[in-house]
mmCIF file of C-alpha atoms in Angstrom:
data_model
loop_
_atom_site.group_PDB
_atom_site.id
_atom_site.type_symbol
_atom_site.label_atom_id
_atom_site.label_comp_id
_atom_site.label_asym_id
_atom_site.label_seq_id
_atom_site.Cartn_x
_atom_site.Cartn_y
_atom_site.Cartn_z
ATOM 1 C CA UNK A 1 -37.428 -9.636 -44.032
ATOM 2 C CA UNK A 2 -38.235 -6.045 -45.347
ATOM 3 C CA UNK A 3 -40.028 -6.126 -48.612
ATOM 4 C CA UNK A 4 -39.059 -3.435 -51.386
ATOM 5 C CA UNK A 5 -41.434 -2.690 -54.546
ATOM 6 C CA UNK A 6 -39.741 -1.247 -57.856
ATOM 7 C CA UNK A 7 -41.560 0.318 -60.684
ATOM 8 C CA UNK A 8 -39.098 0.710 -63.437
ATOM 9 C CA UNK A 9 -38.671 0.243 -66.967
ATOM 10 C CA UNK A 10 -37.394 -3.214 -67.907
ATOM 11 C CA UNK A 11 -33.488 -3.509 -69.219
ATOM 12 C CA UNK A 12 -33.044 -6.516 -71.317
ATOM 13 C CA UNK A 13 -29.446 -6.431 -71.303
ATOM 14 C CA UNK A 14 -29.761 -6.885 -66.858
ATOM 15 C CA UNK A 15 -27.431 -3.518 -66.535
ATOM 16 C CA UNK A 16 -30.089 -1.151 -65.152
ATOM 17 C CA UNK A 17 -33.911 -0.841 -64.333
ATOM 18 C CA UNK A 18 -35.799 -3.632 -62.979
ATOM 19 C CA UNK A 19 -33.347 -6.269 -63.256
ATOM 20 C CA UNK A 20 -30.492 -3.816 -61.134
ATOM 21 C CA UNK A 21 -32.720 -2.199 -58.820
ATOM 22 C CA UNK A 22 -33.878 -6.875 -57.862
ATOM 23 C CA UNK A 23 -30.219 -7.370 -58.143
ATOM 24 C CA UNK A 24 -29.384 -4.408 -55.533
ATOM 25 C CA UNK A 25 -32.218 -5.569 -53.432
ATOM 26 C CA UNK A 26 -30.747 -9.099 -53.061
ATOM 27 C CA UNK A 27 -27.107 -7.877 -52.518
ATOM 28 C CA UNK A 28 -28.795 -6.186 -49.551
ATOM 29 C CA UNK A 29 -31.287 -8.629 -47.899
ATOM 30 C CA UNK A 30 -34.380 -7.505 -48.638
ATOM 31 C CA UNK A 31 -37.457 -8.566 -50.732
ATOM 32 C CA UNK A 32 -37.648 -7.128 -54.046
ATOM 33 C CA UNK A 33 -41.145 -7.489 -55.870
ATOM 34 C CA UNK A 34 -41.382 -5.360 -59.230
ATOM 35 C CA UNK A 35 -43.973 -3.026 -60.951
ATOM 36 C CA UNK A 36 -43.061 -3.025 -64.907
ATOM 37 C CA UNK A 37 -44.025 0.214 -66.608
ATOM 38 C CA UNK A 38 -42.041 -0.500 -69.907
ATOM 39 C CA UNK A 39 -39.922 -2.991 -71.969
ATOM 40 C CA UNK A 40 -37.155 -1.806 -73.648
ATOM 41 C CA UNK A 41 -34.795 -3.206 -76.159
ATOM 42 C CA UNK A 42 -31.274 -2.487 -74.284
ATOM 43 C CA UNK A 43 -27.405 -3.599 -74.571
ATOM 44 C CA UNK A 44 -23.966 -2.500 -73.655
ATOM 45 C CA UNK A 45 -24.102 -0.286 -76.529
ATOM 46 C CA UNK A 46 -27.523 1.566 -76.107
ATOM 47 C CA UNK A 47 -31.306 1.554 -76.334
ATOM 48 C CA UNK A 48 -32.892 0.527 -79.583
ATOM 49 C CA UNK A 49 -36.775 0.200 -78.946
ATOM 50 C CA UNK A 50 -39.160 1.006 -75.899
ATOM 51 C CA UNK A 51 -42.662 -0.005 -75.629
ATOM 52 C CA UNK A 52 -44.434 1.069 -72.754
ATOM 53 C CA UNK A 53 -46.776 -1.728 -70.621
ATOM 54 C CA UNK A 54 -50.497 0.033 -71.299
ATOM 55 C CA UNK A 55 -51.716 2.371 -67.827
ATOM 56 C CA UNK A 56 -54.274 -0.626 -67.165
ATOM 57 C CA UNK A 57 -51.564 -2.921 -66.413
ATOM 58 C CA UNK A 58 -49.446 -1.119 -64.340
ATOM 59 C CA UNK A 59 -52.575 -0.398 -62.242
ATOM 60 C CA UNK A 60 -53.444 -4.179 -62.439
ATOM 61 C CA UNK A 61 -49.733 -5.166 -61.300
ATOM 62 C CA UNK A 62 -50.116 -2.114 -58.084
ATOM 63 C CA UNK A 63 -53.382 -3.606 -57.221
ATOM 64 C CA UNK A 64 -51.764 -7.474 -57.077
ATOM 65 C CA UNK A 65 -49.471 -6.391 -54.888
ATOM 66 C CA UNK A 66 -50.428 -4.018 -52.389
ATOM 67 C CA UNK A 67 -53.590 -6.651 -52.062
ATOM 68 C CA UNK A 68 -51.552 -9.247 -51.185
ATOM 69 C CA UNK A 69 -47.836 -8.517 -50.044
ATOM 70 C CA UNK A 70 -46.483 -5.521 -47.222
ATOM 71 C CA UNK A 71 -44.747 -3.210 -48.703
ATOM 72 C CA UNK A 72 -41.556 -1.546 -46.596
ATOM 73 C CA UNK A 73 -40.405 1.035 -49.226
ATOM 74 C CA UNK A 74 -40.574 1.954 -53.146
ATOM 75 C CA UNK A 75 -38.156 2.556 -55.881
ATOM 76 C CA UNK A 76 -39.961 4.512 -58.614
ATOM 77 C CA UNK A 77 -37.493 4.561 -61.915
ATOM 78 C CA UNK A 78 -38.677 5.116 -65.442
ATOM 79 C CA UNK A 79 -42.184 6.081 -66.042
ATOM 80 C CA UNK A 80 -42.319 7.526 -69.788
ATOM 81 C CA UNK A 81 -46.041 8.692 -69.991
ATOM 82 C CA UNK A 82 -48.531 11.033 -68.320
ATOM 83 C CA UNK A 83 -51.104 8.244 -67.565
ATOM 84 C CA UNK A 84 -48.900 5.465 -66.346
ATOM 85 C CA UNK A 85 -48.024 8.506 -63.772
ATOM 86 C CA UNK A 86 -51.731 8.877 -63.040
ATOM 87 C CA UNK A 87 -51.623 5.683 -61.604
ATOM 88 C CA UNK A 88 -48.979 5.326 -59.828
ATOM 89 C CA UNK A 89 -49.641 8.685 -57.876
ATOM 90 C CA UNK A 90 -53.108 7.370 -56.973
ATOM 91 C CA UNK A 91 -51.817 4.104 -55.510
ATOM 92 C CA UNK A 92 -48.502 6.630 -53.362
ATOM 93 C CA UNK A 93 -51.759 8.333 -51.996
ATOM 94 C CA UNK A 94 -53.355 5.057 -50.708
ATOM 95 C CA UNK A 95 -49.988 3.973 -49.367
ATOM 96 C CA UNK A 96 -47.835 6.277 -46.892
ATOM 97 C CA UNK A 97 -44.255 4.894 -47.429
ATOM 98 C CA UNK A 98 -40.962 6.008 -48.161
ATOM 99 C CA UNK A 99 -40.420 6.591 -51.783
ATOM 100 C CA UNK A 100 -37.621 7.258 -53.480
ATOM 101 C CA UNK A 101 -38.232 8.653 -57.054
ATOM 102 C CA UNK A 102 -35.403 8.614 -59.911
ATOM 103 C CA UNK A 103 -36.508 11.104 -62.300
ATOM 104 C CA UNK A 104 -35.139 8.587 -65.999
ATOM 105 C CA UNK A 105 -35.181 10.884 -68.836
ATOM 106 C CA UNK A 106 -32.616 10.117 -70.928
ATOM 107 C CA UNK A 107 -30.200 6.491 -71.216
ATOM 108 C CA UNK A 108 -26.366 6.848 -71.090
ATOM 109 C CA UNK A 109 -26.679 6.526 -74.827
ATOM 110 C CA UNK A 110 -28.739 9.350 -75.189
ATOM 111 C CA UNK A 111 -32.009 7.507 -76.152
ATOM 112 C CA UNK A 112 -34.927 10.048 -74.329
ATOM 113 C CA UNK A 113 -37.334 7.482 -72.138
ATOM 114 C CA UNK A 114 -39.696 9.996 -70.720
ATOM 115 C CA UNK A 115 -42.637 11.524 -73.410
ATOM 116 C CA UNK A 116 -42.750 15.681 -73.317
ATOM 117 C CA UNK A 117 -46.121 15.284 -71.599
ATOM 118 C CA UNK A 118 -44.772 12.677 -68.813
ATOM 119 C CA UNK A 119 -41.874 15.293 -67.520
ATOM 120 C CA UNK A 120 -44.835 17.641 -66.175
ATOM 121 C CA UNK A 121 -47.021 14.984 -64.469
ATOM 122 C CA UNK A 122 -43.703 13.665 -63.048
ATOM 123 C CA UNK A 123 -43.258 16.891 -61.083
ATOM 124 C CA UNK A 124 -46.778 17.818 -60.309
ATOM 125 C CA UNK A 125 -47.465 14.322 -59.358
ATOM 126 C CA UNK A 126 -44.826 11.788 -58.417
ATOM 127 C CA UNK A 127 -42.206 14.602 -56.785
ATOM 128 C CA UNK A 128 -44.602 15.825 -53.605
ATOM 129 C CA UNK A 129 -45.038 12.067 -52.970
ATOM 130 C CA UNK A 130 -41.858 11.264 -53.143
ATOM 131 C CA UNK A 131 -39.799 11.113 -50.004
ATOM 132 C CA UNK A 132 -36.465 11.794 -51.843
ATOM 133 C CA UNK A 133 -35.626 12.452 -55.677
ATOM 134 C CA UNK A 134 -32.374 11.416 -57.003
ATOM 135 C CA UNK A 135 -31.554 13.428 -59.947
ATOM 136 C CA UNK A 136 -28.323 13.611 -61.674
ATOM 137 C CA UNK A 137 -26.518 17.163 -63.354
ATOM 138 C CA UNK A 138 -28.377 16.983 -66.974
ATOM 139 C CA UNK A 139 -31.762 15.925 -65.035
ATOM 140 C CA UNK A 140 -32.329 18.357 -62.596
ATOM 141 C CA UNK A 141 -31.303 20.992 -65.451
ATOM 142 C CA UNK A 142 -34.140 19.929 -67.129
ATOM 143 C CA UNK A 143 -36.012 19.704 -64.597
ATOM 144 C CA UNK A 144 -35.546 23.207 -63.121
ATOM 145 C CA UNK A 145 -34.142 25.224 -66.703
ATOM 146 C CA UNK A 146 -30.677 26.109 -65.799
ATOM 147 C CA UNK A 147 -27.522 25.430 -65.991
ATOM 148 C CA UNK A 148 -25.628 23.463 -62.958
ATOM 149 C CA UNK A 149 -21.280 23.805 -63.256
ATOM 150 C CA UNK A 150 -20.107 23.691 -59.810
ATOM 151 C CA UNK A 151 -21.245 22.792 -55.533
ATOM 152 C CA UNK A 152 -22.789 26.291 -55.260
ATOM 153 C CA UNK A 153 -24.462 25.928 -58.752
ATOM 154 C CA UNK A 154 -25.840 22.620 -56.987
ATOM 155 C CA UNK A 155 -26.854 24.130 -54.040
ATOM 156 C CA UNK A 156 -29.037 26.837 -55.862
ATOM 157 C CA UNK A 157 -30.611 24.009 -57.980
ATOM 158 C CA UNK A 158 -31.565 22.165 -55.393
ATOM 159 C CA UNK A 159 -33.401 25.315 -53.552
ATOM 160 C CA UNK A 160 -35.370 25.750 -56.890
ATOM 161 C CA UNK A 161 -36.079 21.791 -56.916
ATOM 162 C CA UNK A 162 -37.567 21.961 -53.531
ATOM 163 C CA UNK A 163 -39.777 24.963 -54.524
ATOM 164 C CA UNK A 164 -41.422 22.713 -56.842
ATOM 165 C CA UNK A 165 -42.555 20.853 -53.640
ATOM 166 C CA UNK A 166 -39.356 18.269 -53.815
ATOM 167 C CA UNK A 167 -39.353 17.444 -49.826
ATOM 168 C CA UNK A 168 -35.925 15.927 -49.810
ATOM 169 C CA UNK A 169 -33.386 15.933 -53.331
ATOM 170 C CA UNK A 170 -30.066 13.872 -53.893
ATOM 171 C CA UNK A 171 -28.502 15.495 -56.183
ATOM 172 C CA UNK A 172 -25.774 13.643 -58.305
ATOM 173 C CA UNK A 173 -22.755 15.365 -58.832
ATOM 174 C CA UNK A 174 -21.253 12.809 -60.965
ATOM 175 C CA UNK A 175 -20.961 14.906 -64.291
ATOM 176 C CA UNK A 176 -18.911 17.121 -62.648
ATOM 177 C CA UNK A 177 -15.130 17.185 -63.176
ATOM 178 C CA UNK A 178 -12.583 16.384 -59.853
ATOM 179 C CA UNK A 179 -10.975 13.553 -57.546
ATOM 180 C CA UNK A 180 -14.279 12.859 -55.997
ATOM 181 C CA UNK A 181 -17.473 12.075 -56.500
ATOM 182 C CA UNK A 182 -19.517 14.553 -54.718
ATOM 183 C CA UNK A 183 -23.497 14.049 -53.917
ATOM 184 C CA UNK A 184 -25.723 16.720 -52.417
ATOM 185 C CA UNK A 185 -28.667 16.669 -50.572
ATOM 186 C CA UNK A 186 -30.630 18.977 -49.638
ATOM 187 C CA UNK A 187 -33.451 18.456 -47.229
ATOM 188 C CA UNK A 188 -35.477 20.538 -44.592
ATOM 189 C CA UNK A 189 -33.186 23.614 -45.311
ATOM 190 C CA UNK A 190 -29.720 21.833 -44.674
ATOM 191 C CA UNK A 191 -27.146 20.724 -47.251
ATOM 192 C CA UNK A 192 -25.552 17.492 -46.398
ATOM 193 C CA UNK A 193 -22.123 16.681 -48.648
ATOM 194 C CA UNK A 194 -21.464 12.820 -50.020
ATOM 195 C CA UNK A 195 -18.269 12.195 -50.870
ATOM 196 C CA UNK A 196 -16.578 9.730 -52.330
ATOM 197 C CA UNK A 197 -13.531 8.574 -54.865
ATOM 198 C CA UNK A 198 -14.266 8.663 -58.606
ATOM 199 C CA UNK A 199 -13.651 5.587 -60.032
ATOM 200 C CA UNK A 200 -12.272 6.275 -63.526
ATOM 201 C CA UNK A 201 -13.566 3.527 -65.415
ATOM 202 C CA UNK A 202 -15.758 3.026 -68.573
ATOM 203 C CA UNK A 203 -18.364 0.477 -67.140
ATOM 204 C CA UNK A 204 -20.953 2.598 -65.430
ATOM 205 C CA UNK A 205 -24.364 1.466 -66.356
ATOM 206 C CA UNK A 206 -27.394 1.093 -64.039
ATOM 207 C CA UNK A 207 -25.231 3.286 -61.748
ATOM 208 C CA UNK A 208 -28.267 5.477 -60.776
ATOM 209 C CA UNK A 209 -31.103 2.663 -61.224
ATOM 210 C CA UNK A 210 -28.546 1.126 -58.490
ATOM 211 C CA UNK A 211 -28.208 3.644 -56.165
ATOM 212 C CA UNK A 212 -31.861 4.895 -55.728
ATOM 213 C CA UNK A 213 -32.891 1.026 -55.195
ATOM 214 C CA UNK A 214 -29.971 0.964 -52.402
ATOM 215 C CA UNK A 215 -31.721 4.353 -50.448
ATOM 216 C CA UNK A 216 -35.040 2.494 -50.892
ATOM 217 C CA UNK A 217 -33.326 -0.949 -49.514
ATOM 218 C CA UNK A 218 -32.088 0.893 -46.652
ATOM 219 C CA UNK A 219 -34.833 3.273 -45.948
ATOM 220 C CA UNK A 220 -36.880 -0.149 -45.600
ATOM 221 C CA UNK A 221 -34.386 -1.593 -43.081
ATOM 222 C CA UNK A 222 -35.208 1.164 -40.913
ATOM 223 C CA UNK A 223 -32.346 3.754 -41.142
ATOM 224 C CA UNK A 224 -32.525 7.586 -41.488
ATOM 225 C CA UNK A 225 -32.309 9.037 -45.058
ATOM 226 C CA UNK A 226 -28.952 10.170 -44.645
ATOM 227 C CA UNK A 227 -27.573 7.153 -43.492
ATOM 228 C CA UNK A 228 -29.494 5.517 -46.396
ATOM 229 C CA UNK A 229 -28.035 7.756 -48.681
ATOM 230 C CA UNK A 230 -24.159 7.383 -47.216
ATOM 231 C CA UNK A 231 -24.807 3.288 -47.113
ATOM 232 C CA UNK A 232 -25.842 3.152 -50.779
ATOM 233 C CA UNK A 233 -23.333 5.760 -51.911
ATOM 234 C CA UNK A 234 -20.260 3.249 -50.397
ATOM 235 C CA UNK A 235 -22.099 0.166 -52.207
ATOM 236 C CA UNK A 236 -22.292 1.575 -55.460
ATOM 237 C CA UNK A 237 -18.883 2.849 -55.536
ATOM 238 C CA UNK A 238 -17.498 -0.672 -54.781
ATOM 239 C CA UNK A 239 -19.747 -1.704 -57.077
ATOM 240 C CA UNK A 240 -18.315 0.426 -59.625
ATOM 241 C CA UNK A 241 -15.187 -0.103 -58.317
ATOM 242 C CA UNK A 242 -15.649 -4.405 -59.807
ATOM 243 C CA UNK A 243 -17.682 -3.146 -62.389
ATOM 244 C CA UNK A 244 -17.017 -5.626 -65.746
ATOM 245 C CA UNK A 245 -16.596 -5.612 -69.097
ATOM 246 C CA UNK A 246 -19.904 -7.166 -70.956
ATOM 247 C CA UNK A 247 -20.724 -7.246 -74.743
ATOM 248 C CA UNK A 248 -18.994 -4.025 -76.992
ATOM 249 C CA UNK A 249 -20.296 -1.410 -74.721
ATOM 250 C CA UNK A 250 -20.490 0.314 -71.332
ATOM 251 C CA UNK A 251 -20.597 -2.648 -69.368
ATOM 252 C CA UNK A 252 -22.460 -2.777 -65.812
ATOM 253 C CA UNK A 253 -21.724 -1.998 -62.554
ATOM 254 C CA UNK A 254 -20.610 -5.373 -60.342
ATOM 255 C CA UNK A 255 -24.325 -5.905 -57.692
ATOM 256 C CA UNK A 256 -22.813 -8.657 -55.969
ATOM 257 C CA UNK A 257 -18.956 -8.015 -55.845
ATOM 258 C CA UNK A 258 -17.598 -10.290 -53.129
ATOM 259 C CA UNK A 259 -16.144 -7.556 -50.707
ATOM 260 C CA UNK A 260 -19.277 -6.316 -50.792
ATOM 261 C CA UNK A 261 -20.709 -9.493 -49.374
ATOM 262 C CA UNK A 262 -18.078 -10.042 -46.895
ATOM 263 C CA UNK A 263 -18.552 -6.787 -45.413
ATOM 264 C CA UNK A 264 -22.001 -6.476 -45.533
ATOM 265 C CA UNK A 265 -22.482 -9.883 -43.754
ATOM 266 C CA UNK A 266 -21.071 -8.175 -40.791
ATOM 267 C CA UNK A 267 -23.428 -5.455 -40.622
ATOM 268 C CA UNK A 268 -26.716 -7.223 -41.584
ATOM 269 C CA UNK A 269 -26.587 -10.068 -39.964
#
């Protein structure tokens, strides 16, 4: 069995950081062990409190595991503070395995979960050790300072991600308007389209926590990034597809829908 590490930000109400990228991990047969960088307070409805676990402790819980336990493949989610990224890029450098990094800056609800300081270390640091980055529409805005409306708006951000020494970006196109929900990636000076059908539906959360841990499962079961990428991008749109209503929010997206298990059980045996 192929054993894939997390390091995320814990979601109390089980839509989205650790407990979707363990929950993804299980749907698709491999080991998930889990790094916890912060807790947060968390429902259907939104964030109310983060408190991040102190630098020491997310080296202690790196240390515990690479020590003991092979690792196949990481899933790096929210890390809200310049030292806690410190760490973590010391123990990538130790450690030469595929990484996918989901750049968290802000909840659905709006709540910000990465510090001013953190966004800078995350893209000096974490992004040339990353094997791919997955950001969505408002993140790689952020991340680059302009403006993304359409594919060709996508395809220039991505060029101007990758000069920040990105070596491979996802780039989710799910804020954009149309029929389909279009993904690019851009890696090694290619463009390579995802498509697939929006789902029009109101329970969405963990969607991206879900789909970087599903590149990571399947990077870690051996198969090429793109393949990754186009097996994770089918699971989480069935997954949205059964996503549920939960609490008086934006309920979750559905990890371990049964037509996912039926035909997954013919693929990984």
């Amino acid at each position: 069995m192929k054993h894939v590490l997390t390091i995320a930000g814990s979601d109390s109400g089980g839509g989205a950081g650790i407990q979707a990228d363990l929950k993804t991990f299980s749907a698709l047969g491999v080991y998930g062990m889990s790094v916890i960088t912060a807790i947060t307070a968390q429902n259907t409805l939104g964030v109310q409190a983060v408190e991040d676990v102190s630098p020491e402790l997310v080296e202690a819980q790196l240390t515990s595991i690479f020590s003991d336990i092979r690792v196949d493949a990481i899933k790096i989610g929210m890390v809200s503070n310049q030292d806690t990224i410190q760490v973590i890029a010391r123990q990538l450098e130790k450690h030469q395995l595929p990484v996918v990094l989901d750049p968290v800056m802000v909840a659905k609800g709006g709540h910000g979960l990465l510090q001013p300081n953190a966004e800078h270390a995350l893209l000096e640091q974490l992004l040339p050790l990353s094997t791919l980055v997955t950001p969505n529409i408002p993140e790689i805005e952020r991340m680059i300072g302009q403006t993304v409306h359409s594919l060709d708006d996508m395809k220039q951000a991505t060029v101007k991600l990758a000069e920040k020494r990105a070596r491979a970006i996802l780039l989710k196109g799910g804020h954009l308007e149309g029929h389909d929900a279009t993904d690019l990636l851009y890696a090694d000076g290619r463009y390579v389209v995802f498509e697939q059908e929006r789902i029009e539906t109101r329970h969405t959360h963990g969607t991206g926590c879900t789909l970087s841990a599903a590149i990571a499962a399947h990077l870690a079961l051996g198969h090429s990034l793109e393949d990754s990428i186009s097996h994770a991008k089918r699971y989480v749109t069935e997954a949205i597809r059964h996503g549920f209503a939960l609490g008086h929010g934006i309920g979750p997206t559905h990890h371990f829908h049964e037509l996912w298990r039926d035909t997954h059980a013919t693929t990984h045996p």
